[in-house]
Amino acid sequence: MKLYSTRNKENIADLKEAVMKGLPDDNGLYMPESIPKLPQDFINNLSDYSFQEIGITICKELFGDYIPASDIEQIINKALEFPAPVVQLDEHRYILELFHGPSLAFKDFGARFMAQLMGYFNKGEDDKLVILVATSGDTGGAVAAGFYQTLGIEVVILYPSGKVSTLQEKQLTTLGHNITALEVDGTFDDCQALVKKAFLDPDLTSRIRLSSANSINIARLIPQSFYYFEAFKQLPKEGHPIVFCVPSGNFGNLTAGLLAQRMGLPIAHFIAATNKNDVVPSYLDSGQYEPRPSERTLSNAMDVGNPSNFARMVDIYRAFEEVDSPIESAWGDMRNAISGFAYSDSATESAVLEVSKKYDYTIDPHGAVGYLALEEYQNEHPNTRGIILETAHPSKFLDDMERILGREVEVPERLSVLKDREKKAHYTENDYDDFRSWLLNNY
Ligand SMILES: *Cc1c(COP(=O)(O)O)cnc(C)c1O
C-alpha cells in the first residue's frame, strides 16, 4: 500500500514508513494513493458481517497483499475490542455511540489500531520502540490504553503536574507494564517542548528508537472509517437517504467518513458540526479558509482554530491540476457533499437538556452540538435519516453535565474503578537534560 503527501503527490511512502514516521518530511499529511471500492455484495449485506469482519474486509482491500490476511485478522481482532452501537432517538435520528472503549471517547479506536499496526511493523526489531507523547489530559489516556501491553513498544507519557483531572491522571499512571508516566513540573507546552527536543536530538535518537503517536497518523484515521459501515449496518433498510452528522475539531472523524463514502458506502451527505470555532463551516459558506486561534468552549475537544485534517479534506476534493489554489478548487465539490453548522455554548446546553427531557438520553456537549446541526439540516431535508456521532461518554464532562442537567450522571465502572488504583508516576523538573538522562537510563 502506497501513500502520498498532500503537499506533493510525488512524495510517496509505503504503509510502514507512513505509520512509523507519522508525517512526511514536507509537512503535508499522508493519504492513500488509491481508495478501493468495496464489493457491492459486501455493502449490500453488511449485516452478515461482525464489526471485526467489517474491519478485516476493509483492511484487506486497502492494504492489498502488503500485509498477509492472517496478520490483518490478528491486528483487527485485537484492535476492535469494543462495540459501536447505534441507539435510536426517534423516527429520523440515531446516535452512534463511540465511547465504549477504555478512555470513553472515539480516539480509543484510532489509538488501539495504531498500536497494533506499529507493533506489527516493529516485529523482528532487536531494540524496543519508545513512543513519546505529551498530553494535556485526554489523548494520553487513549494512547496509554491503546498501547498497553503491545509487544516491543514502550510508551512514555509526559503530562503537566497538577493540570489534568484526577481521573485523567489515573488513566495515565495506573496501567504500568509498558506505560510510564512522567509528571512534569510545568505546562502542557513544556511537555510538548521536551518531546520535540528529544526528536531533534541526533545523539539520543541514535541510541533509542523513538516514535510518536501523532493524532494525524494515517493509522488513526483508517479504523475510524470502519464504524461508518458498522453504523449503516444497524439501521433499518427503508430506502431513505442516510446522512452522518459529525461533531468536529480536527476533522479526523469527518475525513474518515469521506473515505468510507469513497469506498462505496452510500452516504448521502455529511454535516460538519462545530462550536464557535467554526473555520470549516465558514469556509463551506464563503470559500475563504481563515484559520484563527481557538477559543475555549463547553465542547472543548473541538476547540480547534486550524483543523489539521482540513488538508486531507481539500485533497479529496481538489482538482489536482490546480496546484496554486487547492483550497479554492476544492470548495464547490466540498460544499455539495458537506453542510456546516456552528453553535454557541448556551445553545449546546439547551440541547443537552432537550435530549434528556425528550428522549431520556444523556448526550455529552460534543454530541449535543451534533444534535443541533442535524436538527437544522433535517428541517430542510425531512426525508433523510441522520446518525449523530456521539464522540465521548457524558461522564467525561461530569461537572458541566451535572450542572446543566441538575442531576447525577453515571460514571461507567471502567473509569470509576481507577479512583482506587495507585498512581505511579516519575516526577521530573522541566529540564531537558534531566529528561534525556532519564530516557537513556531507562531504555
Ligand atoms: C477529539 C474529539 C472530537 C474532535 O474530533 P476530530 O476528529 O478531531 O474532529 C470531538 N469530540 C470529542 C469528545 C473528542 O475527543
GROMACS .gro file of C-alpha atoms and ligand atoms in nm:
model
  458
    1MET     CA    1   0.000   0.000   0.000
    2LYS     CA    2   0.136   0.337  -0.104
    3LEU     CA    3   0.060   0.679   0.035
    4TYR     CA    4   0.144   1.027  -0.088
    5SER     CA    5   0.188   1.360   0.083
    6THR     CA    6  -0.095   1.614   0.045
    7ARG     CA    7   0.178   1.869  -0.030
    8ASN     CA    8   0.325   1.671  -0.315
    9LYS     CA    9   0.178   1.367  -0.488
   10GLU     CA   10   0.527   1.257  -0.594
   11ASN     CA   11   0.632   1.223  -0.232
   12ILE     CA   12   0.546   0.856  -0.179
   13ALA     CA   13   0.581   0.628   0.123
   14ASP     CA   14   0.473   0.273   0.190
   15LEU     CA   15   0.238   0.199   0.480
   16LYS     CA   16   0.515   0.104   0.721
   17GLU     CA   17   0.704   0.427   0.664
   18ALA     CA   18   0.387   0.637   0.685
   19VAL     CA   19   0.279   0.476   1.011
   20MET     CA   20   0.621   0.478   1.178
   21LYS     CA   21   0.703   0.834   1.069
   22GLY     CA   22   0.358   0.984   1.113
   23LEU     CA   23   0.425   1.288   0.896
   24PRO     CA   24   0.601   1.325   0.560
   25ASP     CA   25   0.912   1.547   0.561
   26ASP     CA   26   0.735   1.818   0.360
   27ASN     CA   27   0.485   1.866   0.646
   28GLY     CA   28   0.190   1.751   0.440
   29LEU     CA   29  -0.028   1.462   0.552
   30TYR     CA   30  -0.026   1.108   0.421
   31MET     CA   31  -0.317   0.996   0.204
   32PRO     CA   32  -0.372   0.653   0.046
   33GLU     CA   33  -0.272   0.658  -0.320
   34SER     CA   34  -0.582   0.467  -0.414
   35ILE     CA   35  -0.901   0.417  -0.217
   36PRO     CA   36  -1.052   0.083  -0.320
   37LYS     CA   37  -1.423   0.045  -0.393
   38LEU     CA   38  -1.551  -0.238  -0.177
   39PRO     CA   39  -1.751  -0.517  -0.345
   40GLN     CA   40  -2.120  -0.427  -0.386
   41ASP     CA   41  -2.207  -0.759  -0.234
   42PHE     CA   42  -2.033  -0.659   0.088
   43ILE     CA   43  -2.207  -0.321   0.100
   44ASN     CA   44  -2.549  -0.480   0.037
   45ASN     CA   45  -2.503  -0.744   0.303
   46LEU     CA   46  -2.327  -0.558   0.583
   47SER     CA   47  -2.549  -0.719   0.843
   48ASP     CA   48  -2.388  -1.055   0.766
   49TYR     CA   49  -2.059  -0.920   0.899
   50SER     CA   50  -1.944  -0.860   1.255
   51PHE     CA   51  -1.771  -0.531   1.337
   52GLN     CA   52  -1.437  -0.712   1.323
   53GLU     CA   53  -1.520  -0.873   0.990
   54ILE     CA   54  -1.607  -0.531   0.851
   55GLY     CA   55  -1.267  -0.400   0.962
   56ILE     CA   56  -1.090  -0.704   0.820
   57THR     CA   57  -1.267  -0.674   0.483
   58ILE     CA   58  -1.179  -0.304   0.453
   59CYS     CA   59  -0.815  -0.357   0.552
   60LYS     CA   60  -0.772  -0.644   0.308
   61GLU     CA   61  -0.893  -0.422   0.024
   62LEU     CA   62  -0.692  -0.123   0.141
   63PHE     CA   63  -0.365  -0.297   0.218
   64GLY     CA   64  -0.378  -0.545  -0.071
   65ASP     CA   65  -0.109  -0.805  -0.021
   66TYR     CA   66   0.110  -0.561   0.171
   67ILE     CA   67   0.008  -0.734   0.496
   68PRO     CA   68  -0.083  -1.105   0.488
   69ALA     CA   69  -0.452  -1.179   0.551
   70SER     CA   70  -0.388  -1.374   0.870
   71ASP     CA   71  -0.192  -1.083   1.016
   72ILE     CA   72  -0.468  -0.839   0.924
   73GLU     CA   73  -0.714  -1.061   1.106
   74GLN     CA   74  -0.499  -1.064   1.418
   75ILE     CA   75  -0.449  -0.687   1.410
   76ILE     CA   76  -0.820  -0.614   1.374
   77ASN     CA   77  -0.934  -0.870   1.628
   78LYS     CA   78  -0.709  -0.706   1.883
   79ALA     CA   79  -0.786  -0.350   1.776
   80LEU     CA   80  -1.166  -0.371   1.767
   81GLU     CA   81  -1.232  -0.495   2.116
   82PHE     CA   82  -1.531  -0.279   2.199
   83PRO     CA   83  -1.859  -0.223   2.015
   84ALA     CA   84  -2.002   0.082   1.834
   85PRO     CA   85  -2.377   0.051   1.894
   86VAL     CA   86  -2.644   0.266   1.731
   87VAL     CA   87  -2.924   0.397   1.953
   88GLN     CA   88  -3.247   0.532   1.807
   89LEU     CA   89  -3.373   0.872   1.925
   90ASP     CA   90  -3.682   0.899   1.708
   91GLU     CA   91  -3.803   0.813   1.360
   92HIS     CA   92  -3.544   1.032   1.189
   93ARG     CA   93  -3.247   1.028   1.419
   94TYR     CA   94  -2.993   0.787   1.557
   95ILE     CA   95  -2.687   0.811   1.777
   96LEU     CA   96  -2.369   0.617   1.709
   97GLU     CA   97  -2.204   0.561   2.047
   98LEU     CA   98  -1.827   0.569   2.007
   99PHE     CA   99  -1.744   0.580   2.377
  100HIS     CA  100  -1.733   0.213   2.474
  101GLY     CA  101  -1.353   0.195   2.478
  102PRO     CA  102  -1.123   0.235   2.780
  103SER     CA  103  -1.088   0.616   2.769
  104LEU     CA  104  -1.458   0.670   2.686
  105ALA     CA  105  -1.401   0.852   2.358
  106PHE     CA  106  -1.377   0.756   1.991
  107LYS     CA  107  -1.000   0.818   1.998
  108ASP     CA  108  -0.968   0.471   2.152
  109PHE     CA  109  -1.037   0.317   1.810
  110GLY     CA  110  -0.751   0.503   1.644
  111ALA     CA  111  -0.508   0.456   1.930
  112ARG     CA  112  -0.570   0.083   1.955
  113PHE     CA  113  -0.538   0.023   1.580
  114MET     CA  114  -0.222   0.233   1.558
  115ALA     CA  115  -0.071   0.037   1.847
  116GLN     CA  116  -0.143  -0.294   1.675
  117LEU     CA  117  -0.005  -0.175   1.344
  118MET     CA  118   0.310  -0.029   1.500
  119GLY     CA  119   0.360  -0.346   1.700
  120TYR     CA  120   0.328  -0.545   1.377
  121PHE     CA  121   0.576  -0.330   1.185
  122ASN     CA  122   0.814  -0.336   1.478
  123LYS     CA  123   0.837  -0.717   1.485
  124GLY     CA  124   1.182  -0.851   1.424
  125GLU     CA  125   1.350  -0.535   1.552
  126ASP     CA  126   1.600  -0.606   1.827
  127ASP     CA  127   1.557  -0.277   2.008
  128LYS     CA  128   1.247  -0.153   2.176
  129LEU     CA  129   1.049   0.123   2.014
  130VAL     CA  130   0.983   0.409   2.256
  131ILE     CA  131   0.676   0.623   2.188
  132LEU     CA  132   0.689   0.971   2.340
  133VAL     CA  133   0.359   1.151   2.396
  134ALA     CA  134   0.287   1.486   2.555
  135THR     CA  135  -0.070   1.522   2.675
  136SER     CA  136  -0.291   1.786   2.827
  137GLY     CA  137  -0.506   1.505   2.960
  138ASP     CA  138  -0.720   1.333   2.704
  139THR     CA  139  -0.509   1.197   2.419
  140GLY     CA  140  -0.269   1.045   2.670
  141GLY     CA  141  -0.540   0.826   2.817
  142ALA     CA  142  -0.639   0.685   2.478
  143VAL     CA  143  -0.277   0.626   2.379
  144ALA     CA  144  -0.190   0.465   2.713
  145ALA     CA  145  -0.483   0.225   2.695
  146GLY     CA  146  -0.429   0.163   2.323
  147PHE     CA  147  -0.062   0.066   2.356
  148TYR     CA  148  -0.096  -0.117   2.687
  149GLN     CA  149   0.092  -0.448   2.666
  150THR     CA  150   0.183  -0.408   2.299
  151LEU     CA  151   0.489  -0.625   2.250
  152GLY     CA  152   0.819  -0.447   2.181
  153ILE     CA  153   0.679  -0.099   2.242
  154GLU     CA  154   0.733   0.124   2.544
  155VAL     CA  155   0.523   0.436   2.594
  156VAL     CA  156   0.636   0.742   2.786
  157ILE     CA  157   0.360   0.992   2.858
  158LEU     CA  158   0.454   1.342   2.971
  159TYR     CA  159   0.182   1.537   3.147
  160PRO     CA  160   0.178   1.870   3.331
  161SER     CA  161   0.172   1.822   3.708
  162GLY     CA  162  -0.149   1.943   3.870
  163LYS     CA  163  -0.306   2.039   3.536
  164VAL     CA  164  -0.501   1.727   3.446
  165SER     CA  165  -0.811   1.598   3.626
  166THR     CA  166  -0.773   1.325   3.888
  167LEU     CA  167  -0.940   1.063   3.671
  168GLN     CA  168  -0.736   1.163   3.368
  169GLU     CA  169  -0.420   1.132   3.574
  170LYS     CA  170  -0.526   0.786   3.692
  171GLN     CA  171  -0.575   0.679   3.330
  172LEU     CA  172  -0.210   0.764   3.263
  173THR     CA  173  -0.049   0.649   3.585
  174THR     CA  174  -0.215   0.324   3.690
  175LEU     CA  175  -0.160   0.087   3.396
  176GLY     CA  176   0.206   0.001   3.449
  177HIS     CA  177   0.373  -0.261   3.226
  178ASN     CA  178   0.495  -0.079   2.916
  179ILE     CA  179   0.323   0.251   3.004
  180THR     CA  180   0.529   0.500   3.204
  181ALA     CA  181   0.401   0.838   3.314
  182LEU     CA  182   0.632   1.136   3.358
  183GLU     CA  183   0.479   1.406   3.573
  184VAL     CA  184   0.644   1.726   3.458
  185ASP     CA  185   0.675   2.033   3.677
  186GLY     CA  186   0.550   2.261   3.400
  187THR     CA  187   0.272   2.324   3.149
  188PHE     CA  188   0.146   2.116   2.857
  189ASP     CA  189   0.357   2.333   2.627
  190ASP     CA  190   0.665   2.248   2.835
  191CYS     CA  191   0.585   1.877   2.796
  192GLN     CA  192   0.548   1.921   2.423
  193ALA     CA  193   0.874   2.112   2.402
  194LEU     CA  194   1.060   1.833   2.583
  195VAL     CA  195   0.924   1.576   2.338
  196LYS     CA  196   1.010   1.791   2.036
  197LYS     CA  197   1.361   1.845   2.162
  198ALA     CA  198   1.410   1.472   2.208
  199PHE     CA  199   1.311   1.402   1.846
  200LEU     CA  200   1.559   1.665   1.728
  201ASP     CA  201   1.845   1.526   1.939
  202PRO     CA  202   2.052   1.312   1.698
  203ASP     CA  203   2.266   1.159   1.973
  204LEU     CA  204   1.957   1.047   2.163
  205THR     CA  205   1.775   0.916   1.853
  206SER     CA  206   2.083   0.716   1.756
  207ARG     CA  207   2.071   0.540   2.092
  208ILE     CA  208   1.695   0.496   2.142
  209ARG     CA  209   1.442   0.423   1.868
  210LEU     CA  210   1.186   0.698   1.919
  211SER     CA  211   0.846   0.744   1.758
  212SER     CA  212   0.533   0.949   1.823
  213ALA     CA  213   0.164   0.867   1.843
  214ASN     CA  214   0.065   1.169   1.644
  215SER     CA  215  -0.304   1.239   1.605
  216ILE     CA  216  -0.265   1.286   1.231
  217ASN     CA  217  -0.104   0.948   1.174
  218ILE     CA  218  -0.292   0.770   0.895
  219ALA     CA  219  -0.320   0.469   1.128
  220ARG     CA  220  -0.558   0.668   1.347
  221LEU     CA  221  -0.780   0.760   1.053
  222ILE     CA  222  -0.825   0.420   0.889
  223PRO     CA  223  -1.014   0.247   1.173
  224GLN     CA  224  -1.243   0.548   1.209
  225SER     CA  225  -1.387   0.462   0.868
  226PHE     CA  226  -1.494   0.117   0.996
  227TYR     CA  227  -1.762   0.246   1.226
  228TYR     CA  228  -1.946   0.428   0.950
  229PHE     CA  229  -2.009   0.085   0.796
  230GLU     CA  230  -2.090  -0.058   1.137
  231ALA     CA  231  -2.349   0.217   1.193
  232PHE     CA  232  -2.502   0.177   0.849
  233LYS     CA  233  -2.542  -0.192   0.910
  234GLN     CA  234  -2.754  -0.130   1.221
  235LEU     CA  235  -3.013   0.094   1.051
  236PRO     CA  236  -3.342  -0.040   0.918
  237LYS     CA  237  -3.330  -0.070   0.539
  238GLU     CA  238  -3.603   0.174   0.440
  239GLY     CA  239  -3.454   0.343   0.138
  240HIS     CA  240  -3.421   0.687   0.296
  241PRO     CA  241  -3.103   0.886   0.225
  242ILE     CA  242  -2.861   0.840   0.515
  243VAL     CA  243  -2.668   1.140   0.643
  244PHE     CA  244  -2.393   1.145   0.906
  245CYS     CA  245  -2.356   1.435   1.145
  246VAL     CA  246  -2.005   1.471   1.283
  247PRO     CA  247  -1.914   1.693   1.581
  248SER     CA  248  -1.574   1.816   1.466
  249GLY     CA  249  -1.248   1.967   1.587
  250ASN     CA  250  -0.954   1.848   1.382
  251PHE     CA  251  -1.193   1.680   1.137
  252GLY     CA  252  -1.038   1.335   1.158
  253ASN     CA  253  -1.375   1.169   1.207
  254LEU     CA  254  -1.533   1.354   0.921
  255THR     CA  255  -1.239   1.275   0.690
  256ALA     CA  256  -1.271   0.906   0.781
  257GLY     CA  257  -1.636   0.930   0.679
  258LEU     CA  258  -1.536   1.071   0.342
  259LEU     CA  259  -1.305   0.772   0.299
  260ALA     CA  260  -1.592   0.534   0.383
  261GLN     CA  261  -1.804   0.708   0.121
  262ARG     CA  262  -1.521   0.675  -0.135
  263MET     CA  263  -1.506   0.306  -0.054
  264GLY     CA  264  -1.866   0.278  -0.169
  265LEU     CA  265  -2.076   0.323   0.145
  266PRO     CA  266  -2.385   0.507   0.016
  267ILE     CA  267  -2.373   0.808   0.249
  268ALA     CA  268  -2.598   1.078   0.102
  269HIS     CA  269  -2.449   1.375   0.284
  270PHE     CA  270  -2.224   1.488   0.570
  271ILE     CA  271  -2.294   1.751   0.831
  272ALA     CA  272  -1.995   1.920   0.994
  273ALA     CA  273  -2.100   2.042   1.338
  274THR     CA  274  -1.875   2.277   1.536
  275ASN     CA  275  -1.885   2.507   1.833
  276LYS     CA  276  -1.791   2.871   1.778
  277ASN     CA  277  -1.454   2.756   1.642
  278ASP     CA  278  -1.621   2.750   1.302
  279VAL     CA  279  -1.346   2.792   1.041
  280VAL     CA  280  -1.471   2.497   0.835
  281PRO     CA  281  -1.843   2.589   0.835
  282SER     CA  282  -1.732   2.944   0.740
  283TYR     CA  283  -1.521   2.807   0.458
  284LEU     CA  284  -1.811   2.594   0.329
  285ASP     CA  285  -2.019   2.909   0.335
  286SER     CA  286  -1.780   3.158   0.178
  287GLY     CA  287  -1.497   2.969   0.010
  288GLN     CA  288  -1.249   3.155   0.232
  289TYR     CA  289  -1.036   2.948   0.467
  290GLU     CA  290  -0.935   3.168   0.757
  291PRO     CA  291  -0.770   2.979   1.044
  292ARG     CA  292  -0.751   3.166   1.372
  293PRO     CA  293  -0.658   3.096   1.735
  294SER     CA  294  -0.906   2.864   1.903
  295GLU     CA  295  -1.146   2.984   2.171
  296ARG     CA  296  -1.242   2.782   2.476
  297THR     CA  297  -1.591   2.632   2.481
  298LEU     CA  298  -1.803   2.376   2.661
  299SER     CA  299  -1.729   2.118   2.391
  300ASN     CA  300  -1.358   2.169   2.440
  301ALA     CA  301  -1.230   1.868   2.244
  302MET     CA  302  -1.349   2.061   1.938
  303ASP     CA  303  -1.172   2.386   2.024
  304VAL     CA  304  -0.954   2.391   1.715
  305GLY     CA  305  -0.873   2.702   1.513
  306ASN     CA  306  -0.682   2.539   1.229
  307PRO     CA  307  -0.805   2.181   1.186
  308SER     CA  308  -0.520   1.950   1.093
  309ASN     CA  309  -0.726   1.725   0.867
  310PHE     CA  310  -0.856   2.012   0.657
  311ALA     CA  311  -0.562   1.946   0.423
  312ARG     CA  312  -0.692   1.592   0.372
  313MET     CA  313  -1.046   1.716   0.301
  314VAL     CA  314  -0.910   1.960   0.045
  315ASP     CA  315  -0.703   1.682  -0.103
  316ILE     CA  316  -1.014   1.467  -0.154
  317TYR     CA  317  -1.198   1.742  -0.341
  318ARG     CA  318  -0.929   1.946  -0.512
  319ALA     CA  319  -0.870   1.942  -0.883
  320PHE     CA  320  -0.514   1.824  -0.895
  321GLU     CA  321  -0.418   2.033  -1.196
  322GLU     CA  322  -0.477   2.344  -0.991
  323VAL     CA  323  -0.162   2.338  -0.789
  324ASP     CA  324  -0.175   2.704  -0.696
  325SER     CA  325  -0.506   2.721  -0.519
  326PRO     CA  326  -0.618   2.376  -0.399
  327ILE     CA  327  -0.837   2.525  -0.125
  328GLU     CA  328  -1.026   2.729  -0.382
  329SER     CA  329  -1.061   2.445  -0.628
  330ALA     CA  330  -1.199   2.207  -0.361
  331TRP     CA  331  -1.473   2.441  -0.248
  332GLY     CA  332  -1.753   2.367  -0.495
  333ASP     CA  333  -1.750   1.990  -0.458
  334MET     CA  334  -1.687   2.001  -0.086
  335ARG     CA  335  -1.986   2.220  -0.012
  336ASN     CA  336  -2.207   1.992  -0.220
  337ALA     CA  337  -2.101   1.700  -0.003
  338ILE     CA  338  -2.083   1.865   0.340
  339SER     CA  339  -2.305   2.118   0.518
  340GLY     CA  340  -2.154   2.314   0.807
  341PHE     CA  341  -2.325   2.446   1.119
  342ALA     CA  342  -2.186   2.611   1.434
  343TYR     CA  343  -2.341   2.664   1.778
  344SER     CA  344  -2.282   2.864   2.094
  345ASP     CA  345  -2.235   2.712   2.439
  346SER     CA  346  -2.579   2.826   2.552
  347ALA     CA  347  -2.744   2.655   2.254
  348THR     CA  348  -2.539   2.344   2.336
  349GLU     CA  349  -2.655   2.344   2.698
  350SER     CA  350  -3.018   2.373   2.589
  351ALA     CA  351  -2.968   2.080   2.354
  352VAL     CA  352  -2.823   1.862   2.632
  353LEU     CA  353  -3.134   1.940   2.838
  354GLU     CA  354  -3.373   1.888   2.548
  355VAL     CA  355  -3.231   1.546   2.459
  356SER     CA  356  -3.253   1.440   2.823
  357LYS     CA  357  -3.614   1.554   2.860
  358LYS     CA  358  -3.747   1.446   2.523
  359TYR     CA  359  -3.564   1.116   2.480
  360ASP     CA  360  -3.437   1.031   2.827
  361TYR     CA  361  -3.091   1.009   2.673
  362THR     CA  362  -2.782   1.171   2.822
  363ILE     CA  363  -2.584   1.328   2.539
  364ASP     CA  364  -2.247   1.491   2.602
  365PRO     CA  365  -2.177   1.852   2.492
  366HIS     CA  366  -1.995   1.739   2.174
  367GLY     CA  367  -2.282   1.513   2.070
  368ALA     CA  368  -2.525   1.794   2.157
  369VAL     CA  369  -2.357   2.021   1.901
  370GLY     CA  370  -2.418   1.741   1.651
  371TYR     CA  371  -2.779   1.708   1.760
  372LEU     CA  372  -2.840   2.078   1.688
  373ALA     CA  373  -2.675   2.059   1.347
  374LEU     CA  374  -2.870   1.751   1.242
  375GLU     CA  375  -3.193   1.915   1.352
  376GLU     CA  376  -3.120   2.226   1.147
  377TYR     CA  377  -3.026   2.021   0.842
  378GLN     CA  378  -3.328   1.793   0.867
  379ASN     CA  379  -3.563   2.092   0.884
  380GLU     CA  380  -3.473   2.139   0.519
  381HIS     CA  381  -3.431   1.768   0.441
  382PRO     CA  382  -3.708   1.588   0.631
  383ASN     CA  383  -3.685   1.274   0.420
  384THR     CA  384  -3.334   1.186   0.544
  385ARG     CA  385  -3.232   0.960   0.829
  386GLY     CA  386  -2.949   1.103   1.034
  387ILE     CA  387  -2.679   0.948   1.251
  388ILE     CA  388  -2.500   1.165   1.506
  389LEU     CA  389  -2.155   1.051   1.611
  390GLU     CA  390  -2.152   1.058   1.992
  391THR     CA  391  -1.779   1.111   2.033
  392ALA     CA  392  -1.745   1.077   2.411
  393HIS     CA  393  -1.927   0.948   2.716
  394PRO     CA  394  -2.109   1.226   2.905
  395SER     CA  395  -1.935   1.135   3.231
  396LYS     CA  396  -1.608   1.264   3.084
  397PHE     CA  397  -1.751   1.611   3.138
  398LEU     CA  398  -1.906   1.534   3.473
  399ASP     CA  399  -1.908   1.880   3.631
  400ASP     CA  400  -2.063   2.053   3.330
  401MET     CA  401  -2.312   1.775   3.269
  402GLU     CA  402  -2.435   1.766   3.628
  403ARG     CA  403  -2.460   2.144   3.637
  404ILE     CA  404  -2.664   2.153   3.315
  405LEU     CA  405  -2.890   1.859   3.399
  406GLY     CA  406  -2.922   1.924   3.772
  407ARG     CA  407  -2.881   1.555   3.844
  408GLU     CA  408  -2.612   1.294   3.880
  409VAL     CA  409  -2.455   1.143   3.573
  410GLU     CA  410  -2.337   0.785   3.599
  411VAL     CA  411  -1.966   0.712   3.560
  412PRO     CA  412  -1.900   0.377   3.387
  413GLU     CA  413  -1.725   0.124   3.603
  414ARG     CA  414  -1.417   0.103   3.382
  415LEU     CA  415  -1.347   0.464   3.472
  416SER     CA  416  -1.472   0.477   3.830
  417VAL     CA  417  -1.258   0.179   3.937
  418LEU     CA  418  -0.948   0.384   3.859
  419LYS     CA  419  -1.014   0.611   4.158
  420ASP     CA  420  -0.884   0.347   4.396
  421ARG     CA  421  -0.582   0.242   4.193
  422GLU     CA  422  -0.243   0.361   4.300
  423LYS     CA  423  -0.082   0.639   4.097
  424LYS     CA  424   0.269   0.564   3.976
  425ALA     CA  425   0.449   0.849   3.805
  426HIS     CA  426   0.805   0.964   3.779
  427TYR     CA  427   0.822   1.327   3.884
  428THR     CA  428   1.060   1.543   3.685
  429GLU     CA  429   1.168   1.905   3.661
  430ASN     CA  430   1.102   2.083   3.335
  431ASP     CA  431   1.461   2.027   3.229
  432TYR     CA  432   1.570   1.868   2.905
  433ASP     CA  433   1.898   1.726   3.036
  434ASP     CA  434   1.718   1.552   3.322
  435PHE     CA  435   1.459   1.412   3.082
  436ARG     CA  436   1.727   1.295   2.844
  437SER     CA  437   1.932   1.114   3.107
  438TRP     CA  438   1.618   0.956   3.246
  439LEU     CA  439   1.538   0.819   2.899
  440LEU     CA  440   1.893   0.690   2.849
  441ASN     CA  441   1.896   0.524   3.188
  442ASN     CA  442   1.564   0.353   3.139
  443TYR     CA  443   1.559   0.246   2.772
  444LIG     C1  444  -1.120   1.462   1.955
  444LIG     C2  445  -1.265   1.484   1.982
  444LIG     C3  446  -1.351   1.546   1.887
  444LIG     C4  447  -1.300   1.601   1.757
  444LIG     O1  448  -1.278   1.501   1.665
  444LIG     P1  449  -1.200   1.532   1.529
  444LIG     O2  450  -1.186   1.401   1.463
  444LIG     O3  451  -1.070   1.594   1.568
  444LIG     O4  452  -1.285   1.627   1.452
  444LIG     C5  453  -1.487   1.556   1.915
  444LIG     N1  454  -1.535   1.512   2.032
  444LIG     C6  455  -1.457   1.453   2.126
  444LIG     C7  456  -1.518   1.410   2.254
  444LIG     C8  457  -1.320   1.437   2.104
  444LIG     O5  458  -1.244   1.380   2.199
   0.00000   0.00000   0.00000
